[in-house]
Amino acid sequence: MLNQPFHFAPYLKTVIWGGERIAPFKGIKTHQTSIGESWEISAVPDHVSVVDSGPCEGMTLTDLVEKYGPELMGERNYQLYAPSFPLLIKLIDAREDLSVQVHPDDALAWKRHRCAGKTEMWNVIDTDPGARIYAGLSRKITPAEYERRVADNTIMDVVAGYESAPGDTFFLPAGRIHAIGAGNLLAEIQQTSDITYRIYDYGRRDSEGNQRELHTSQAREAIDYNVYPDYRSTPQGNVLASCKYFDVRRLDVPAGKTISIDYPRESFTIVMCIAGEGAILDAEAMTVFPIRRGRTLLFPATMQALRAIGPVSILSIQS
């Protein structure tokens, strides 16, 4: 039976909008600059995570799914998602505004790309003064008006924006227009999918002087044109977001305290530490696994008695 977590080598992605906070946040020394993303756990083709320590060092996440099956994922997840893994876990550091995007739902993504769609959520870890998050429409528009506003560079006039602060959460179902504004460091939890339709990119050019491709027509059919009163998420107790794809909870554990990690689903549990340095206790085997800020561990479904030992703040993620 699996009785220990897995840690993976992060995929650090340099992008034109990336910053310099991810490496120090994770305690990594690197000469790489403009790191916009750290893919902590990924089954996306060409970027599948690799175990970097322990008895399974060198195995990919796909290898683990194949070898351990329901022991790793839980029976329901294994039946639904194998041979893939259902979630992609990232850290994102935006030195500049990210492009305005939308993701297709499962039906449209399967029709067009033969893959899953993308529902995701953000939990803000740190912000610069004036940092903003953009999510949803501020007023009703039609698909024709959407295309006109993209063409005349006024689409941001109808996208809702919020000043962001550490701890803020935004749930982003497929179809919701969104963008991360400059100055945000955040955790992103999403379906395993790399399908993005870029709507607007502020006229920026890449290192070769070319404007990045927009996907105006593809996005038109994917957008949810409904308007909602508030696109910020209100936590329900320690539950930040819960949908059919993931359940994300935050635990803030003071020094000297131990708090049980909830298990609402028969699933693996991903623990992402966003502050502090403590440990995760397997209360059944009485085994302790150190954890610190910037570290992400995948606990198999066979480990069902986990407790967090402070001082730490963690995100507990299940599928």
CSV table of C-alpha atoms in Angstrom, one decimal:
chain,number,residue,atom,x,y,z
A,1,MET,CA,0.0,0.0,0.0
A,2,LEU,CA,1.2,3.5,-0.8
A,3,ASN,CA,2.2,5.2,2.4
A,4,GLN,CA,4.1,8.3,1.5
A,5,PRO,CA,3.6,11.4,-0.6
A,6,PHE,CA,5.2,12.4,-3.9
A,7,HIS,CA,7.1,15.6,-4.6
A,8,PHE,CA,7.8,16.6,-8.2
A,9,ALA,CA,10.4,18.7,-9.9
A,10,PRO,CA,8.6,22.0,-10.8
A,11,TYR,CA,8.5,23.1,-14.4
A,12,LEU,CA,9.5,26.8,-14.3
A,13,LYS,CA,8.2,28.7,-17.3
A,14,THR,CA,9.7,31.9,-18.5
A,15,VAL,CA,7.1,34.3,-20.1
A,16,ILE,CA,7.0,37.9,-21.2
A,17,TRP,CA,4.9,38.9,-18.3
A,18,GLY,CA,6.7,36.8,-15.7
A,19,GLY,CA,8.3,38.1,-12.5
A,20,GLU,CA,11.0,37.2,-10.0
A,21,ARG,CA,9.0,36.0,-7.0
A,22,ILE,CA,8.5,32.3,-7.7
A,23,ALA,CA,12.1,31.1,-7.2
A,24,PRO,CA,12.5,32.8,-3.7
A,25,PHE,CA,9.0,31.8,-2.7
A,26,LYS,CA,9.9,28.2,-3.4
A,27,GLY,CA,13.5,28.5,-2.0
A,28,ILE,CA,15.0,27.7,-5.4
A,29,LYS,CA,18.3,29.1,-6.6
A,30,THR,CA,18.3,29.7,-10.4
A,31,HIS,CA,19.6,32.0,-13.0
A,32,GLN,CA,16.3,31.7,-14.9
A,33,THR,CA,14.5,35.1,-15.0
A,34,SER,CA,10.9,36.3,-15.8
A,35,ILE,CA,9.4,33.1,-14.3
A,36,GLY,CA,5.7,33.5,-14.7
A,37,GLU,CA,4.6,30.0,-13.8
A,38,SER,CA,5.7,27.0,-11.8
A,39,TRP,CA,3.8,23.9,-12.8
A,40,GLU,CA,3.8,22.0,-9.5
A,41,ILE,CA,1.8,18.9,-10.6
A,42,SER,CA,1.0,18.3,-14.2
A,43,ALA,CA,-0.1,15.6,-16.6
A,44,VAL,CA,-0.2,17.9,-19.6
A,45,PRO,CA,1.5,16.2,-22.5
A,46,ASP,CA,5.1,17.4,-23.0
A,47,HIS,CA,5.1,18.8,-19.4
A,48,VAL,CA,4.3,15.7,-17.3
A,49,SER,CA,5.7,16.1,-13.8
A,50,VAL,CA,8.6,13.9,-12.7
A,51,VAL,CA,9.1,12.6,-9.1
A,52,ASP,CA,12.4,14.2,-7.8
A,53,SER,CA,13.0,12.2,-4.6
A,54,GLY,CA,12.2,9.0,-2.8
A,55,PRO,CA,11.8,5.4,-4.0
A,56,CYS,CA,9.9,6.5,-7.1
A,57,GLU,CA,12.4,9.2,-8.2
A,58,GLY,CA,12.5,9.6,-12.0
A,59,MET,CA,8.9,8.2,-12.5
A,60,THR,CA,6.4,10.5,-14.2
A,61,LEU,CA,3.0,11.3,-12.9
A,62,THR,CA,1.6,9.2,-15.7
A,63,ASP,CA,3.9,6.3,-14.6
A,64,LEU,CA,2.4,6.5,-11.1
A,65,VAL,CA,-1.1,6.4,-12.4
A,66,GLU,CA,-0.3,3.4,-14.5
A,67,LYS,CA,1.5,1.5,-11.7
A,68,TYR,CA,-0.7,2.4,-8.7
A,69,GLY,CA,-4.1,3.2,-10.2
A,70,PRO,CA,-6.9,3.5,-7.6
A,71,GLU,CA,-4.4,3.4,-4.8
A,72,LEU,CA,-3.0,6.7,-6.0
A,73,MET,CA,-6.1,8.4,-7.4
A,74,GLY,CA,-9.1,6.8,-5.6
A,75,GLU,CA,-11.5,4.4,-7.4
A,76,ARG,CA,-13.9,7.1,-8.8
A,77,ASN,CA,-11.0,9.3,-10.1
A,78,TYR,CA,-9.3,6.3,-11.7
A,79,GLN,CA,-12.5,5.2,-13.5
A,80,LEU,CA,-13.1,8.8,-14.7
A,81,TYR,CA,-9.7,10.0,-15.7
A,82,ALA,CA,-7.1,7.2,-16.1
A,83,PRO,CA,-4.6,7.0,-17.7
A,84,SER,CA,-4.4,10.8,-17.2
A,85,PHE,CA,-4.4,12.8,-13.9
A,86,PRO,CA,-7.3,15.2,-13.5
A,87,LEU,CA,-5.7,18.3,-12.0
A,88,LEU,CA,-3.0,20.8,-13.0
A,89,ILE,CA,-1.5,22.8,-10.1
A,90,LYS,CA,0.5,26.0,-10.6
A,91,LEU,CA,2.0,29.0,-9.0
A,92,ILE,CA,1.7,32.2,-11.1
A,93,ASP,CA,3.7,35.5,-10.7
A,94,ALA,CA,2.5,38.4,-12.9
A,95,ARG,CA,5.0,41.2,-13.2
A,96,GLU,CA,2.8,42.6,-16.0
A,97,ASP,CA,-0.9,42.1,-16.9
A,98,LEU,CA,-1.7,38.7,-18.4
A,99,SER,CA,-3.7,38.5,-21.6
A,100,VAL,CA,-7.5,38.4,-21.3
A,101,GLN,CA,-8.6,34.8,-21.8
A,102,VAL,CA,-11.5,32.4,-21.8
A,103,HIS,CA,-11.5,28.6,-21.7
A,104,PRO,CA,-14.0,26.2,-23.4
A,105,ASP,CA,-16.1,23.8,-21.4
A,106,ASP,CA,-15.7,20.0,-21.7
A,107,ALA,CA,-18.2,19.7,-24.6
A,108,LEU,CA,-16.7,22.4,-26.8
A,109,ALA,CA,-13.1,21.3,-25.9
A,110,TRP,CA,-13.9,17.7,-26.9
A,111,LYS,CA,-15.6,18.8,-30.1
A,112,ARG,CA,-12.7,21.0,-31.1
A,113,HIS,CA,-9.6,19.5,-29.5
A,114,ARG,CA,-10.5,16.1,-28.2
A,115,CYS,CA,-9.5,17.0,-24.7
A,116,ALA,CA,-11.0,18.3,-21.5
A,117,GLY,CA,-12.1,21.9,-21.0
A,118,LYS,CA,-10.8,24.1,-18.3
A,119,THR,CA,-12.5,25.2,-15.1
A,120,GLU,CA,-10.1,26.7,-12.6
A,121,MET,CA,-9.7,28.8,-9.5
A,122,TRP,CA,-7.2,31.3,-8.1
A,123,ASN,CA,-6.2,31.9,-4.5
A,124,VAL,CA,-4.1,35.1,-4.1
A,125,ILE,CA,-0.9,34.7,-2.1
A,126,ASP,CA,0.6,38.1,-2.3
A,127,THR,CA,0.0,41.4,-4.1
A,128,ASP,CA,1.7,44.7,-5.0
A,129,PRO,CA,-0.2,47.9,-4.2
A,130,GLY,CA,-3.0,48.4,-6.8
A,131,ALA,CA,-2.9,44.8,-8.1
A,132,ARG,CA,-6.1,43.7,-9.8
A,133,ILE,CA,-8.0,40.6,-10.9
A,134,TYR,CA,-10.3,40.7,-13.9
A,135,ALA,CA,-13.2,38.2,-14.0
A,136,GLY,CA,-16.5,38.1,-15.8
A,137,LEU,CA,-18.5,40.8,-17.6
A,138,SER,CA,-19.5,44.1,-15.9
A,139,ARG,CA,-22.6,44.4,-18.2
A,140,LYS,CA,-24.5,42.5,-20.8
A,141,ILE,CA,-23.0,42.3,-24.3
A,142,THR,CA,-23.9,40.3,-27.4
A,143,PRO,CA,-21.4,38.1,-29.3
A,144,ALA,CA,-21.4,40.7,-32.1
A,145,GLU,CA,-20.5,43.5,-29.6
A,146,TYR,CA,-17.8,41.3,-28.1
A,147,GLU,CA,-16.1,41.0,-31.6
A,148,ARG,CA,-16.5,44.7,-32.2
A,149,ARG,CA,-14.9,45.6,-28.9
A,150,VAL,CA,-12.0,43.2,-29.4
A,151,ALA,CA,-11.4,44.9,-32.8
A,152,ASP,CA,-11.5,48.4,-31.5
A,153,ASN,CA,-9.6,47.6,-28.2
A,154,THR,CA,-12.5,48.5,-25.9
A,155,ILE,CA,-13.2,45.0,-24.5
A,156,MET,CA,-11.7,45.9,-21.1
A,157,ASP,CA,-14.5,48.5,-20.7
A,158,VAL,CA,-17.0,45.6,-20.1
A,159,VAL,CA,-14.8,43.2,-18.1
A,160,ALA,CA,-15.3,43.4,-14.3
A,161,GLY,CA,-12.2,44.2,-12.3
A,162,TYR,CA,-11.3,44.0,-8.6
A,163,GLU,CA,-8.5,45.2,-6.5
A,164,SER,CA,-6.9,42.0,-5.1
A,165,ALA,CA,-5.5,41.2,-1.7
A,166,PRO,CA,-3.8,38.1,-0.2
A,167,GLY,CA,-6.4,35.5,0.6
A,168,ASP,CA,-8.9,36.5,-2.2
A,169,THR,CA,-10.3,33.6,-4.2
A,170,PHE,CA,-11.8,33.7,-7.7
A,171,PHE,CA,-13.7,30.7,-9.1
A,172,LEU,CA,-13.5,30.6,-12.9
A,173,PRO,CA,-15.8,28.2,-14.5
A,174,ALA,CA,-15.2,27.4,-18.2
A,175,GLY,CA,-16.6,30.3,-20.3
A,176,ARG,CA,-15.8,33.1,-17.9
A,177,ILE,CA,-13.6,35.9,-19.3
A,178,HIS,CA,-10.7,36.5,-16.9
A,179,ALA,CA,-7.2,37.9,-16.6
A,180,ILE,CA,-4.5,38.2,-13.9
A,181,GLY,CA,-3.4,41.8,-13.4
A,182,ALA,CA,0.2,42.9,-12.7
A,183,GLY,CA,1.4,42.5,-9.2
A,184,ASN,CA,-0.3,39.2,-8.2
A,185,LEU,CA,1.3,36.0,-6.9
A,186,LEU,CA,-1.3,33.3,-6.7
A,187,ALA,CA,-2.0,29.6,-6.7
A,188,GLU,CA,-4.0,28.2,-9.7
A,189,ILE,CA,-5.9,24.9,-9.5
A,190,GLN,CA,-7.5,23.7,-12.7
A,191,GLN,CA,-8.5,20.8,-14.9
A,192,THR,CA,-5.7,19.1,-16.8
A,193,SER,CA,-6.0,21.1,-20.0
A,194,ASP,CA,-3.8,23.6,-21.7
A,195,ILE,CA,-6.5,25.0,-24.0
A,196,THR,CA,-6.7,28.8,-23.8
A,197,TYR,CA,-8.4,31.3,-26.1
A,198,ARG,CA,-6.6,34.6,-26.0
A,199,ILE,CA,-9.1,37.5,-26.4
A,200,TYR,CA,-7.0,40.6,-25.8
A,201,ASP,CA,-3.3,41.3,-25.2
A,202,TYR,CA,-3.0,45.1,-24.9
A,203,GLY,CA,-1.2,45.2,-28.2
A,204,ARG,CA,2.0,43.7,-26.8
A,205,ARG,CA,4.7,42.2,-29.0
A,206,ASP,CA,6.9,39.2,-28.3
A,207,SER,CA,10.7,39.2,-28.3
A,208,GLU,CA,10.7,39.1,-32.1
A,209,GLY,CA,8.4,42.1,-32.5
A,210,ASN,CA,5.3,40.1,-33.3
A,211,GLN,CA,1.9,40.5,-31.8
A,212,ARG,CA,0.6,37.4,-30.1
A,213,GLU,CA,-2.2,35.5,-31.8
A,214,LEU,CA,-5.7,36.2,-30.7
A,215,HIS,CA,-8.5,33.6,-30.8
A,216,THR,CA,-11.4,36.0,-31.3
A,217,SER,CA,-13.7,33.7,-33.2
A,218,GLN,CA,-12.9,30.6,-31.2
A,219,ALA,CA,-13.6,32.5,-28.0
A,220,ARG,CA,-17.0,33.9,-29.2
A,221,GLU,CA,-18.7,30.5,-28.9
A,222,ALA,CA,-17.0,29.7,-25.6
A,223,ILE,CA,-17.9,32.8,-23.6
A,224,ASP,CA,-20.6,32.9,-21.0
A,225,TYR,CA,-22.3,36.2,-21.7
A,226,ASN,CA,-24.4,36.2,-18.5
A,227,VAL,CA,-23.7,38.9,-16.0
A,228,TYR,CA,-23.4,38.0,-12.3
A,229,PRO,CA,-23.5,40.4,-9.3
A,230,ASP,CA,-20.0,39.5,-7.9
A,231,TYR,CA,-17.3,37.4,-9.4
A,232,ARG,CA,-15.3,37.1,-6.1
A,233,SER,CA,-15.8,33.9,-4.2
A,234,THR,CA,-16.9,33.9,-0.6
A,235,PRO,CA,-15.3,31.0,1.4
A,236,GLN,CA,-17.8,28.7,3.2
A,237,GLY,CA,-15.8,27.9,6.3
A,238,ASN,CA,-12.5,26.7,5.1
A,239,VAL,CA,-13.8,25.7,1.7
A,240,LEU,CA,-12.5,28.1,-1.0
A,241,ALA,CA,-14.1,26.4,-4.0
A,242,SER,CA,-15.9,23.2,-4.6
A,243,CYS,CA,-17.2,21.9,-8.0
A,244,LYS,CA,-17.3,18.5,-9.7
A,245,TYR,CA,-13.7,18.9,-10.7
A,246,PHE,CA,-12.0,19.9,-7.4
A,247,ASP,CA,-12.5,20.8,-3.8
A,248,VAL,CA,-10.1,23.3,-2.4
A,249,ARG,CA,-9.8,24.2,1.3
A,250,ARG,CA,-7.5,26.4,3.2
A,251,LEU,CA,-6.1,25.6,6.6
A,252,ASP,CA,-4.2,28.2,8.7
A,253,VAL,CA,-2.5,26.2,11.5
A,254,PRO,CA,-0.8,28.2,14.3
A,255,ALA,CA,2.5,27.1,15.9
A,256,GLY,CA,2.0,24.2,18.3
A,257,LYS,CA,-1.4,23.3,16.9
A,258,THR,CA,-2.4,20.3,14.8
A,259,ILE,CA,-5.5,20.4,12.5
A,260,SER,CA,-7.1,17.5,10.6
A,261,ILE,CA,-7.2,17.8,6.8
A,262,ASP,CA,-10.8,17.3,5.7
A,263,TYR,CA,-11.5,14.5,3.3
A,264,PRO,CA,-14.9,15.2,1.6
A,265,ARG,CA,-14.1,12.8,-1.3
A,266,GLU,CA,-12.5,9.4,-2.0
A,267,SER,CA,-9.4,11.0,-3.6
A,268,PHE,CA,-5.8,11.7,-3.6
A,269,THR,CA,-5.0,14.9,-1.6
A,270,ILE,CA,-2.6,17.6,-2.9
A,271,VAL,CA,-1.2,19.8,-0.2
A,272,MET,CA,0.3,23.1,-1.3
A,273,CYS,CA,2.1,25.1,1.4
A,274,ILE,CA,1.6,28.9,0.9
A,275,ALA,CA,3.1,30.1,4.2
A,276,GLY,CA,5.2,28.9,7.1
A,277,GLU,CA,7.1,25.7,7.8
A,278,GLY,CA,5.6,22.7,9.5
A,279,ALA,CA,4.7,19.2,8.7
A,280,ILE,CA,1.9,16.8,7.5
A,281,LEU,CA,1.3,13.9,9.9
A,282,ASP,CA,-0.1,10.6,8.7
A,283,ALA,CA,-2.0,9.9,11.9
A,284,GLU,CA,-2.5,6.2,11.0
A,285,ALA,CA,1.1,5.3,10.5
A,286,MET,CA,2.4,8.1,12.8
A,287,THR,CA,4.8,9.3,10.1
A,288,VAL,CA,5.7,13.0,9.7
A,289,PHE,CA,6.5,14.7,6.4
A,290,PRO,CA,8.1,18.2,6.6
A,291,ILE,CA,6.5,20.9,4.5
A,292,ARG,CA,7.4,24.5,3.9
A,293,ARG,CA,6.3,27.5,1.9
A,294,GLY,CA,6.4,26.8,-1.9
A,295,ARG,CA,6.4,23.0,-1.5
A,296,THR,CA,3.6,20.9,-3.0
A,297,LEU,CA,3.0,17.2,-2.1
A,298,LEU,CA,0.7,14.6,-3.6
A,299,PHE,CA,-0.7,12.2,-1.0
A,300,PRO,CA,-2.2,9.0,-2.4
A,301,ALA,CA,-5.8,8.1,-1.8
A,302,THR,CA,-4.6,5.3,0.5
A,303,MET,CA,-3.5,7.9,3.1
A,304,GLN,CA,-6.7,9.0,4.7
A,305,ALA,CA,-5.7,10.3,8.1
A,306,LEU,CA,-3.6,13.4,7.5
A,307,ARG,CA,-3.1,16.3,9.9
A,308,ALA,CA,-1.3,19.6,9.4
A,309,ILE,CA,1.2,20.7,12.1
A,310,GLY,CA,1.8,24.4,12.4
A,311,PRO,CA,2.9,27.0,11.8
A,312,VAL,CA,1.7,26.6,8.2
A,313,SER,CA,-1.0,27.8,5.8
A,314,ILE,CA,-1.9,25.2,3.3
A,315,LEU,CA,-4.3,24.6,0.4
A,316,SER,CA,-5.8,21.0,0.6
A,317,ILE,CA,-6.9,20.0,-2.9
A,318,GLN,CA,-9.0,16.9,-3.9
A,319,SER,CA,-10.6,15.8,-7.2
